[in-house]
Amino acid sequence: MQPSQNQQLQKYGGRRIGAGRLQFVILPLLGAALLLTNRWFTEVDDECAIIDRAAQPIIHTINLYLSGAGQHEHPPLYDLVLHVWLRLTGGEQHLLRLPAILFYLAGAWVLANLARRQVGRAAQGGVLLLVALWPYGFHFGRVATWYSFCFLLVALLTWNYFRYLESPRLANWFWLVLCSLLLVYSNYFGWVLLACVALDFIIQNKKMPPKTWVELAGTGALLLVLYIPIGWAFLREIHEGVKPGGRLVSLVFAGIYTLYSVFVSESVAPWFWLLGVPVAAAIVICLVMIFVAAPLQARRFLLYFAALTAVMALLGISNTKRMLFISPWLIFPAGIALAADKNKLARRILLPALLFIAAIGWYGIFSRTWYAAPHWIEPWGTIAQDTAAITRGGGIVIGNNPSFFFYLTYDLARGSNQSGGFDGLLPESTRRPNVYDAQQWIEAGHPAALRTILVKGLPSDSAGMQEAERWLNDRCVLQNTRQMVHDPGAEWKQRYAPEAGQLPWRIQIVSYACGR
């Protein structure tokens, strides 16, 4: 440990709160809470898409990237990991989120121990407190996508970077390069995080000898060479996926909203002014206090987090789901700031502000009425159960929402005699009689039955769904229409993000009686 770090340990780590043992209580309890509450949180569209594609043969996924095509707007490493899990568990619905939860807990463990290693046990306790009470992490840390996997990789990258700073041995360099490679094979934006690490290394070693510059450049060149297999997919994603568009004010608001959500989660929308405005003020206070209380190096990581948030906003790729994997660089300095002895006033302001934000976020989770993104609470499981019974009775079901097809896949599988492995989700990777998306239904010649159900969710602008609805309205008897999950923020979303195609009611179920 370097002398400066010894001084930090004396300044920040004097209080012993038993955090070493506490982590073996808090993290298992958090994991159990995530597992037991999975049924509270609907499988979201990204989850469904990634699970569906991960069920495909590994060679198919690898060939997609080697050919430069790619998929999902991210590299293939997590998809390959998930594929193995699906094969091991047969796609068991209740186990789908388990790897993501374990990755999230492992990332939290790494961050807590990094804080202890750099500053002391009090900082470790600060990180554990933050993760345990974090409403945002309670949502996104469970999702069966690359989010928590990359959260773990960024935590490991940071851990190994600090180890290399302490002791620039070959073994530490190897682990740092390996973590860097795993990160960029899991997320294209990981290259920007590596640029931040390189910048921090330069700042930390202001008077680097020429040999160190050569080593730094050589490491970057090595990573580029090792990235060649998916290089074309990366370039294609930059060309086609990164398209800053819309008004500047929309990009700015998107960035502010994602930062707001990282603290309080999507459970309390900012346009509910009575709660949103005090939370926004508390977030500003937290950021200022973290900046004031954290030591210099941890403070730089807070600045990197802010810069990454701004870059994503300006590139037009800023959204709440992408924030989890850069959040280690917020949690790390915040946990250290909570342990700060040198600025007790900042700490005394920071802790109540964080607790206030967490309380509002958890209030939103339990009340389930203030969500900015109601996809977490859309009742697709119940809807799928009802429509599964209709299809078994000979009715026709036409849908457009990935979450709906996810639950319908499992409901119909439980009621069938088919056996075998998990091949993917409806309506494309696997097929069931009388279940269609709009385009399949049109290509099948508009099959209809005495009970024909049109299940409309988001996205709402499908030309196929519009054509299906027109055909059914012209030729069948409309029996009833149900609207579910009102979104009070739809007007705001339509005003500042019209490309999202938001509607006041997120789900519409239209029942028809069609003659044969």
PDB file of N, CA, C and O in Angstrom, residues 330-394:
ATOM      1  N   LEU A 330     -20.009   5.722  -9.264  1.00  0.00           N
ATOM      2  CA  LEU A 330     -20.759   6.592  -8.355  1.00  0.00           C
ATOM      3  C   LEU A 330     -20.771   6.007  -6.945  1.00  0.00           C
ATOM      4  O   LEU A 330     -20.563   6.721  -5.955  1.00  0.00           O
ATOM      5  N   ILE A 331     -20.988   4.705  -6.848  1.00  0.00           N
ATOM      6  CA  ILE A 331     -21.073   4.054  -5.542  1.00  0.00           C
ATOM      7  C   ILE A 331     -19.736   4.110  -4.799  1.00  0.00           C
ATOM      8  O   ILE A 331     -19.688   4.361  -3.584  1.00  0.00           O
ATOM      9  N   PHE A 332     -18.648   3.898  -5.524  1.00  0.00           N
ATOM     10  CA  PHE A 332     -17.327   3.878  -4.906  1.00  0.00           C
ATOM     11  C   PHE A 332     -16.995   5.198  -4.205  1.00  0.00           C
ATOM     12  O   PHE A 332     -16.693   5.207  -2.999  1.00  0.00           O
ATOM     13  N   PRO A 333     -17.057   6.348  -4.884  1.00  0.00           N
ATOM     14  CA  PRO A 333     -16.770   7.598  -4.166  1.00  0.00           C
ATOM     15  C   PRO A 333     -17.818   7.951  -3.124  1.00  0.00           C
ATOM     16  O   PRO A 333     -17.498   8.549  -2.090  1.00  0.00           O
ATOM     17  N   ALA A 334     -19.080   7.569  -3.364  1.00  0.00           N
ATOM     18  CA  ALA A 334     -20.124   7.864  -2.377  1.00  0.00           C
ATOM     19  C   ALA A 334     -19.888   7.079  -1.089  1.00  0.00           C
ATOM     20  O   ALA A 334     -20.043   7.618   0.020  1.00  0.00           O
ATOM     21  N   GLY A 335     -19.510   5.810  -1.210  1.00  0.00           N
ATOM     22  CA  GLY A 335     -19.231   5.008  -0.023  1.00  0.00           C
ATOM     23  C   GLY A 335     -18.059   5.553   0.762  1.00  0.00           C
ATOM     24  O   GLY A 335     -18.076   5.565   2.008  1.00  0.00           O
ATOM     25  N   ILE A 336     -17.032   6.013   0.053  1.00  0.00           N
ATOM     26  CA  ILE A 336     -15.878   6.599   0.723  1.00  0.00           C
ATOM     27  C   ILE A 336     -16.252   7.916   1.399  1.00  0.00           C
ATOM     28  O   ILE A 336     -15.820   8.205   2.524  1.00  0.00           O
ATOM     29  N   ALA A 337     -17.082   8.713   0.710  1.00  0.00           N
ATOM     30  CA  ALA A 337     -17.503   9.994   1.294  1.00  0.00           C
ATOM     31  C   ALA A 337     -18.290   9.780   2.588  1.00  0.00           C
ATOM     32  O   ALA A 337     -18.193  10.582   3.524  1.00  0.00           O
ATOM     33  N   LEU A 338     -19.058   8.693   2.655  1.00  0.00           N
ATOM     34  CA  LEU A 338     -19.814   8.408   3.884  1.00  0.00           C
ATOM     35  C   LEU A 338     -18.895   8.092   5.059  1.00  0.00           C
ATOM     36  O   LEU A 338     -19.320   8.182   6.218  1.00  0.00           O
ATOM     37  N   ALA A 339     -17.662   7.702   4.754  1.00  0.00           N
ATOM     38  CA  ALA A 339     -16.714   7.357   5.815  1.00  0.00           C
ATOM     39  C   ALA A 339     -15.760   8.503   6.137  1.00  0.00           C
ATOM     40  O   ALA A 339     -14.854   8.339   6.945  1.00  0.00           O
ATOM     41  N   ALA A 340     -15.959   9.659   5.502  1.00  0.00           N
ATOM     42  CA  ALA A 340     -14.984  10.744   5.611  1.00  0.00           C
ATOM     43  C   ALA A 340     -14.941  11.321   7.017  1.00  0.00           C
ATOM     44  O   ALA A 340     -15.956  11.767   7.548  1.00  0.00           O
ATOM     45  N   ASP A 341     -13.736  11.334   7.595  1.00  0.00           N
ATOM     46  CA  ASP A 341     -13.527  11.975   8.885  1.00  0.00           C
ATOM     47  C   ASP A 341     -13.086  13.420   8.725  1.00  0.00           C
ATOM     48  O   ASP A 341     -13.317  14.253   9.597  1.00  0.00           O
ATOM     49  N   LYS A 342     -12.436  13.719   7.606  1.00  0.00           N
ATOM     50  CA  LYS A 342     -11.865  15.048   7.453  1.00  0.00           C
ATOM     51  C   LYS A 342     -12.929  16.112   7.217  1.00  0.00           C
ATOM     52  O   LYS A 342     -12.675  17.293   7.378  1.00  0.00           O
ATOM     53  N   ASN A 343     -14.138  15.685   6.794  1.00  0.00           N
ATOM     54  CA  ASN A 343     -15.205  16.653   6.545  1.00  0.00           C
ATOM     55  C   ASN A 343     -16.503  16.090   7.118  1.00  0.00           C
ATOM     56  O   ASN A 343     -17.360  15.579   6.395  1.00  0.00           O
ATOM     57  N   LYS A 344     -16.616  16.163   8.428  1.00  0.00           N
ATOM     58  CA  LYS A 344     -17.759  15.555   9.101  1.00  0.00           C
ATOM     59  C   LYS A 344     -19.061  16.252   8.744  1.00  0.00           C
ATOM     60  O   LYS A 344     -20.117  15.616   8.691  1.00  0.00           O
ATOM     61  N   LEU A 345     -19.008  17.557   8.485  1.00  0.00           N
ATOM     62  CA  LEU A 345     -20.225  18.284   8.124  1.00  0.00           C
ATOM     63  C   LEU A 345     -20.799  17.750   6.819  1.00  0.00           C
ATOM     64  O   LEU A 345     -22.011  17.513   6.708  1.00  0.00           O
ATOM     65  N   ALA A 346     -19.931  17.541   5.813  1.00  0.00           N
ATOM     66  CA  ALA A 346     -20.393  17.006   4.527  1.00  0.00           C
ATOM     67  C   ALA A 346     -21.005  15.631   4.720  1.00  0.00           C
ATOM     68  O   ALA A 346     -22.040  15.302   4.131  1.00  0.00           O
ATOM     69  N   ARG A 347     -20.372  14.808   5.576  1.00  0.00           N
ATOM     70  CA  ARG A 347     -20.906  13.472   5.811  1.00  0.00           C
ATOM     71  C   ARG A 347     -22.272  13.528   6.483  1.00  0.00           C
ATOM     72  O   ARG A 347     -23.173  12.752   6.159  1.00  0.00           O
ATOM     73  N   ARG A 348     -22.416  14.455   7.417  1.00  0.00           N
ATOM     74  CA  ARG A 348     -23.685  14.567   8.134  1.00  0.00           C
ATOM     75  C   ARG A 348     -24.800  15.097   7.245  1.00  0.00           C
ATOM     76  O   ARG A 348     -25.976  14.855   7.513  1.00  0.00           O
ATOM     77  N   ILE A 349     -24.443  15.812   6.204  1.00  0.00           N
ATOM     78  CA  ILE A 349     -25.449  16.261   5.236  1.00  0.00           C
ATOM     79  C   ILE A 349     -25.745  15.155   4.224  1.00  0.00           C
ATOM     80  O   ILE A 349     -26.894  14.917   3.844  1.00  0.00           O
ATOM     81  N   LEU A 350     -24.690  14.450   3.810  1.00  0.00           N
ATOM     82  CA  LEU A 350     -24.820  13.432   2.772  1.00  0.00           C
ATOM     83  C   LEU A 350     -25.707  12.273   3.211  1.00  0.00           C
ATOM     84  O   LEU A 350     -26.595  11.844   2.465  1.00  0.00           O
ATOM     85  N   LEU A 351     -25.486  11.752   4.394  1.00  0.00           N
ATOM     86  CA  LEU A 351     -26.221  10.567   4.831  1.00  0.00           C
ATOM     87  C   LEU A 351     -27.734  10.804   4.896  1.00  0.00           C
ATOM     88  O   LEU A 351     -28.499  10.003   4.337  1.00  0.00           O
ATOM     89  N   PRO A 352     -28.224  11.887   5.524  1.00  0.00           N
ATOM     90  CA  PRO A 352     -29.681  12.114   5.521  1.00  0.00           C
ATOM     91  C   PRO A 352     -30.249  12.316   4.114  1.00  0.00           C
ATOM     92  O   PRO A 352     -31.366  11.870   3.834  1.00  0.00           O
ATOM     93  N   ALA A 353     -29.475  12.978   3.231  1.00  0.00           N
ATOM     94  CA  ALA A 353     -29.958  13.186   1.861  1.00  0.00           C
ATOM     95  C   ALA A 353     -30.114  11.855   1.134  1.00  0.00           C
ATOM     96  O   ALA A 353     -31.115  11.614   0.441  1.00  0.00           O
ATOM     97  N   LEU A 354     -29.131  10.962   1.303  1.00  0.00           N
ATOM     98  CA  LEU A 354     -29.222   9.647   0.670  1.00  0.00           C
ATOM     99  C   LEU A 354     -30.376   8.832   1.239  1.00  0.00           C
ATOM    100  O   LEU A 354     -31.103   8.156   0.496  1.00  0.00           O
ATOM    101  N   LEU A 355     -30.550   8.892   2.545  1.00  0.00           N
ATOM    102  CA  LEU A 355     -31.644   8.145   3.173  1.00  0.00           C
ATOM    103  C   LEU A 355     -32.998   8.686   2.734  1.00  0.00           C
ATOM    104  O   LEU A 355     -33.952   7.910   2.531  1.00  0.00           O
ATOM    105  N   PHE A 356     -33.101   9.997   2.569  1.00  0.00           N
ATOM    106  CA  PHE A 356     -34.357  10.594   2.090  1.00  0.00           C
ATOM    107  C   PHE A 356     -34.681  10.103   0.677  1.00  0.00           C
ATOM    108  O   PHE A 356     -35.818   9.698   0.388  1.00  0.00           O
ATOM    109  N   ILE A 357     -33.689  10.114  -0.201  1.00  0.00           N
ATOM    110  CA  ILE A 357     -33.905   9.656  -1.577  1.00  0.00           C
ATOM    111  C   ILE A 357     -34.317   8.186  -1.585  1.00  0.00           C
ATOM    112  O   ILE A 357     -35.258   7.787  -2.284  1.00  0.00           O
ATOM    113  N   ALA A 358     -33.604   7.374  -0.789  1.00  0.00           N
ATOM    114  CA  ALA A 358     -33.933   5.949  -0.730  1.00  0.00           C
ATOM    115  C   ALA A 358     -35.351   5.731  -0.212  1.00  0.00           C
ATOM    116  O   ALA A 358     -36.091   4.893  -0.740  1.00  0.00           O
ATOM    117  N   ALA A 359     -35.746   6.501   0.799  1.00  0.00           N
ATOM    118  CA  ALA A 359     -37.095   6.345   1.361  1.00  0.00           C
ATOM    119  C   ALA A 359     -38.161   6.649   0.321  1.00  0.00           C
ATOM    120  O   ALA A 359     -39.168   5.931   0.210  1.00  0.00           O
ATOM    121  N   ILE A 360     -37.956   7.702  -0.467  1.00  0.00           N
ATOM    122  CA  ILE A 360     -38.924   8.045  -1.517  1.00  0.00           C
ATOM    123  C   ILE A 360     -38.964   6.949  -2.571  1.00  0.00           C
ATOM    124  O   ILE A 360     -40.039   6.531  -3.037  1.00  0.00           O
ATOM    125  N   GLY A 361     -37.784   6.451  -2.959  1.00  0.00           N
ATOM    126  CA  GLY A 361     -37.752   5.376  -3.950  1.00  0.00           C
ATOM    127  C   GLY A 361     -38.462   4.126  -3.477  1.00  0.00           C
ATOM    128  O   GLY A 361     -39.223   3.512  -4.223  1.00  0.00           O
ATOM    129  N   TRP A 362     -38.242   3.750  -2.219  1.00  0.00           N
ATOM    130  CA  TRP A 362     -38.909   2.553  -1.692  1.00  0.00           C
ATOM    131  C   TRP A 362     -40.405   2.783  -1.500  1.00  0.00           C
ATOM    132  O   TRP A 362     -41.202   1.852  -1.684  1.00  0.00           O
ATOM    133  N   TYR A 363     -40.771   4.002  -1.175  1.00  0.00           N
ATOM    134  CA  TYR A 363     -42.207   4.313  -1.111  1.00  0.00           C
ATOM    135  C   TYR A 363     -42.853   4.099  -2.479  1.00  0.00           C
ATOM    136  O   TYR A 363     -43.944   3.520  -2.586  1.00  0.00           O
ATOM    137  N   GLY A 364     -42.174   4.531  -3.530  1.00  0.00           N
ATOM    138  CA  GLY A 364     -42.695   4.306  -4.878  1.00  0.00           C
ATOM    139  C   GLY A 364     -42.789   2.838  -5.235  1.00  0.00           C
ATOM    140  O   GLY A 364     -43.742   2.399  -5.885  1.00  0.00           O
ATOM    141  N   ILE A 365     -41.808   2.040  -4.790  1.00  0.00           N
ATOM    142  CA  ILE A 365     -41.821   0.597  -5.071  1.00  0.00           C
ATOM    143  C   ILE A 365     -43.031  -0.066  -4.424  1.00  0.00           C
ATOM    144  O   ILE A 365     -43.742  -0.862  -5.052  1.00  0.00           O
ATOM    145  N   PHE A 366     -43.281   0.258  -3.170  1.00  0.00           N
ATOM    146  CA  PHE A 366     -44.370  -0.409  -2.452  1.00  0.00           C
ATOM    147  C   PHE A 366     -45.748   0.136  -2.842  1.00  0.00           C
ATOM    148  O   PHE A 366     -46.731  -0.611  -2.873  1.00  0.00           O
ATOM    149  N   SER A 367     -45.828   1.422  -3.172  1.00  0.00           N
ATOM    150  CA  SER A 367     -47.129   1.989  -3.547  1.00  0.00           C
ATOM    151  C   SER A 367     -47.513   1.612  -4.971  1.00  0.00           C
ATOM    152  O   SER A 367     -48.696   1.469  -5.286  1.00  0.00           O
ATOM    153  N   ARG A 368     -46.496   1.493  -5.880  1.00  0.00           N
ATOM    154  CA  ARG A 368     -46.713   1.079  -7.274  1.00  0.00           C
ATOM    155  C   ARG A 368     -47.648   2.027  -8.026  1.00  0.00           C
ATOM    156  O   ARG A 368     -48.346   1.613  -8.954  1.00  0.00           O
ATOM    157  N   THR A 369     -47.662   3.286  -7.651  1.00  0.00           N
ATOM    158  CA  THR A 369     -48.548   4.256  -8.305  1.00  0.00           C
ATOM    159  C   THR A 369     -47.806   5.441  -8.904  1.00  0.00           C
ATOM    160  O   THR A 369     -48.429   6.267  -9.573  1.00  0.00           O
ATOM    161  N   TRP A 370     -46.505   5.548  -8.671  1.00  0.00           N
ATOM    162  CA  TRP A 370     -45.771   6.741  -9.094  1.00  0.00           C
ATOM    163  C   TRP A 370     -44.733   6.446 -10.170  1.00  0.00           C
ATOM    164  O   TRP A 370     -43.866   7.278 -10.452  1.00  0.00           O
ATOM    165  N   TYR A 371     -44.805   5.297 -10.796  1.00  0.00           N
ATOM    166  CA  TYR A 371     -43.739   4.857 -11.701  1.00  0.00           C
ATOM    167  C   TYR A 371     -43.605   5.760 -12.926  1.00  0.00           C
ATOM    168  O   TYR A 371     -44.597   6.123 -13.564  1.00  0.00           O
ATOM    169  N   ALA A 372     -42.357   6.085 -13.232  1.00  0.00           N
ATOM    170  CA  ALA A 372     -42.070   6.777 -14.489  1.00  0.00           C
ATOM    171  C   ALA A 372     -42.110   5.802 -15.652  1.00  0.00           C
ATOM    172  O   ALA A 372     -42.454   6.178 -16.783  1.00  0.00           O
ATOM    173  N   ALA A 373     -41.724   4.573 -15.405  1.00  0.00           N
ATOM    174  CA  ALA A 373     -41.716   3.523 -16.429  1.00  0.00           C
ATOM    175  C   ALA A 373     -42.576   2.364 -15.938  1.00  0.00           C
ATOM    176  O   ALA A 373     -42.085   1.440 -15.291  1.00  0.00           O
ATOM    177  N   PRO A 374     -43.862   2.382 -16.240  1.00  0.00           N
ATOM    178  CA  PRO A 374     -44.765   1.346 -15.703  1.00  0.00           C
ATOM    179  C   PRO A 374     -44.538  -0.051 -16.255  1.00  0.00           C
ATOM    180  O   PRO A 374     -45.269  -0.965 -15.882  1.00  0.00           O
ATOM    181  N   HIS A 375     -43.540  -0.234 -17.149  1.00  0.00           N
ATOM    182  CA  HIS A 375     -43.311  -1.595 -17.659  1.00  0.00           C
ATOM    183  C   HIS A 375     -42.960  -2.568 -16.532  1.00  0.00           C
ATOM    184  O   HIS A 375     -43.146  -3.776 -16.684  1.00  0.00           O
ATOM    185  N   TRP A 376     -42.468  -2.045 -15.398  1.00  0.00           N
ATOM    186  CA  TRP A 376     -42.161  -2.917 -14.273  1.00  0.00           C
ATOM    187  C   TRP A 376     -43.408  -3.547 -13.663  1.00  0.00           C
ATOM    188  O   TRP A 376     -43.332  -4.617 -13.047  1.00  0.00           O
ATOM    189  N   ILE A 377     -44.536  -2.881 -13.802  1.00  0.00           N
ATOM    190  CA  ILE A 377     -45.755  -3.332 -13.105  1.00  0.00           C
ATOM    191  C   ILE A 377     -46.875  -3.700 -14.071  1.00  0.00           C
ATOM    192  O   ILE A 377     -48.017  -3.882 -13.653  1.00  0.00           O
ATOM    193  N   GLU A 378     -46.565  -3.813 -15.354  1.00  0.00           N
ATOM    194  CA  GLU A 378     -47.593  -4.241 -16.308  1.00  0.00           C
ATOM    195  C   GLU A 378     -47.969  -5.699 -16.038  1.00  0.00           C
ATOM    196  O   GLU A 378     -47.088  -6.553 -15.913  1.00  0.00           O
ATOM    197  N   PRO A 379     -49.261  -6.006 -15.967  1.00  0.00           N
ATOM    198  CA  PRO A 379     -49.691  -7.353 -15.535  1.00  0.00           C
ATOM    199  C   PRO A 379     -49.695  -8.376 -16.666  1.00  0.00           C
ATOM    200  O   PRO A 379     -50.691  -9.083 -16.885  1.00  0.00           O
ATOM    201  N   TRP A 380     -48.582  -8.498 -17.376  1.00  0.00           N
ATOM    202  CA  TRP A 380     -48.554  -9.407 -18.519  1.00  0.00           C
ATOM    203  C   TRP A 380     -48.703 -10.861 -18.100  1.00  0.00           C
ATOM    204  O   TRP A 380     -49.208 -11.691 -18.872  1.00  0.00           O
ATOM    205  N   GLY A 381     -48.274 -11.202 -16.906  1.00  0.00           N
ATOM    206  CA  GLY A 381     -48.433 -12.582 -16.453  1.00  0.00           C
ATOM    207  C   GLY A 381     -49.887 -12.987 -16.359  1.00  0.00           C
ATOM    208  O   GLY A 381     -50.285 -14.067 -16.824  1.00  0.00           O
ATOM    209  N   THR A 382     -50.710 -12.127 -15.773  1.00  0.00           N
ATOM    210  CA  THR A 382     -52.147 -12.404 -15.654  1.00  0.00           C
ATOM    211  C   THR A 382     -52.814 -12.431 -17.018  1.00  0.00           C
ATOM    212  O   THR A 382     -53.659 -13.301 -17.307  1.00  0.00           O
ATOM    213  N   ILE A 383     -52.447 -11.477 -17.866  1.00  0.00           N
ATOM    214  CA  ILE A 383     -53.033 -11.423 -19.215  1.00  0.00           C
ATOM    215  C   ILE A 383     -52.681 -12.684 -19.995  1.00  0.00           C
ATOM    216  O   ILE A 383     -53.524 -13.260 -20.706  1.00  0.00           O
ATOM    217  N   ALA A 384     -51.432 -13.135 -19.859  1.00  0.00           N
ATOM    218  CA  ALA A 384     -51.014 -14.344 -20.577  1.00  0.00           C
ATOM    219  C   ALA A 384     -51.792 -15.567 -20.101  1.00  0.00           C
ATOM    220  O   ALA A 384     -52.154 -16.432 -20.910  1.00  0.00           O
ATOM    221  N   GLN A 385     -52.061 -15.666 -18.809  1.00  0.00           N
ATOM    222  CA  GLN A 385     -52.848 -16.794 -18.301  1.00  0.00           C
ATOM    223  C   GLN A 385     -54.240 -16.813 -18.923  1.00  0.00           C
ATOM    224  O   GLN A 385     -54.739 -17.877 -19.332  1.00  0.00           O
ATOM    225  N   ASP A 386     -54.859 -15.645 -19.019  1.00  0.00           N
ATOM    226  CA  ASP A 386     -56.207 -15.571 -19.599  1.00  0.00           C
ATOM    227  C   ASP A 386     -56.200 -15.935 -21.076  1.00  0.00           C
ATOM    228  O   ASP A 386     -57.057 -16.693 -21.549  1.00  0.00           O
ATOM    229  N   THR A 387     -55.227 -15.398 -21.804  1.00  0.00           N
ATOM    230  CA  THR A 387     -55.197 -15.655 -23.249  1.00  0.00           C
ATOM    231  C   THR A 387     -54.747 -17.081 -23.557  1.00  0.00           C
ATOM    232  O   THR A 387     -55.145 -17.654 -24.578  1.00  0.00           O
ATOM    233  N   ALA A 388     -53.925 -17.671 -22.680  1.00  0.00           N
ATOM    234  CA  ALA A 388     -53.538 -19.078 -22.893  1.00  0.00           C
ATOM    235  C   ALA A 388     -54.764 -19.978 -22.853  1.00  0.00           C
ATOM    236  O   ALA A 388     -54.897 -20.909 -23.665  1.00  0.00           O
ATOM    237  N   ALA A 389     -55.673 -19.708 -21.928  1.00  0.00           N
ATOM    238  CA  ALA A 389     -56.915 -20.499 -21.858  1.00  0.00           C
ATOM    239  C   ALA A 389     -57.740 -20.320 -23.135  1.00  0.00           C
ATOM    240  O   ALA A 389     -58.365 -21.278 -23.619  1.00  0.00           O
ATOM    241  N   ILE A 390     -57.728 -19.117 -23.697  1.00  0.00           N
ATOM    242  CA  ILE A 390     -58.487 -18.857 -24.927  1.00  0.00           C
ATOM    243  C   ILE A 390     -57.896 -19.641 -26.097  1.00  0.00           C
ATOM    244  O   ILE A 390     -58.628 -20.251 -26.897  1.00  0.00           O
ATOM    245  N   THR A 391     -56.572 -19.653 -26.220  1.00  0.00           N
ATOM    246  CA  THR A 391     -55.957 -20.378 -27.341  1.00  0.00           C
ATOM    247  C   THR A 391     -56.188 -21.887 -27.216  1.00  0.00           C
ATOM    248  O   THR A 391     -56.405 -22.567 -28.221  1.00  0.00           O
ATOM    249  N   ARG A 392     -56.164 -22.393 -26.003  1.00  0.00           N
ATOM    250  CA  ARG A 392     -56.432 -23.824 -25.826  1.00  0.00           C
ATOM    251  C   ARG A 392     -57.862 -24.183 -26.210  1.00  0.00           C
ATOM    252  O   ARG A 392     -58.144 -25.310 -26.613  1.00  0.00           O
ATOM    253  N   GLY A 393     -58.763 -23.216 -26.085  1.00  0.00           N
ATOM    254  CA  GLY A 393     -60.151 -23.446 -26.472  1.00  0.00           C
ATOM    255  C   GLY A 393     -60.423 -23.168 -27.935  1.00  0.00           C
ATOM    256  O   GLY A 393     -61.588 -23.145 -28.349  1.00  0.00           O
ATOM    257  N   GLY A 394     -59.390 -22.919 -28.704  1.00  0.00           N
ATOM    258  CA  GLY A 394     -59.556 -22.711 -30.136  1.00  0.00           C
ATOM    259  C   GLY A 394     -59.602 -21.262 -30.554  1.00  0.00           C
ATOM    260  O   GLY A 394     -59.766 -20.957 -31.750  1.00  0.00           O
TER     261      GLY A 394
END
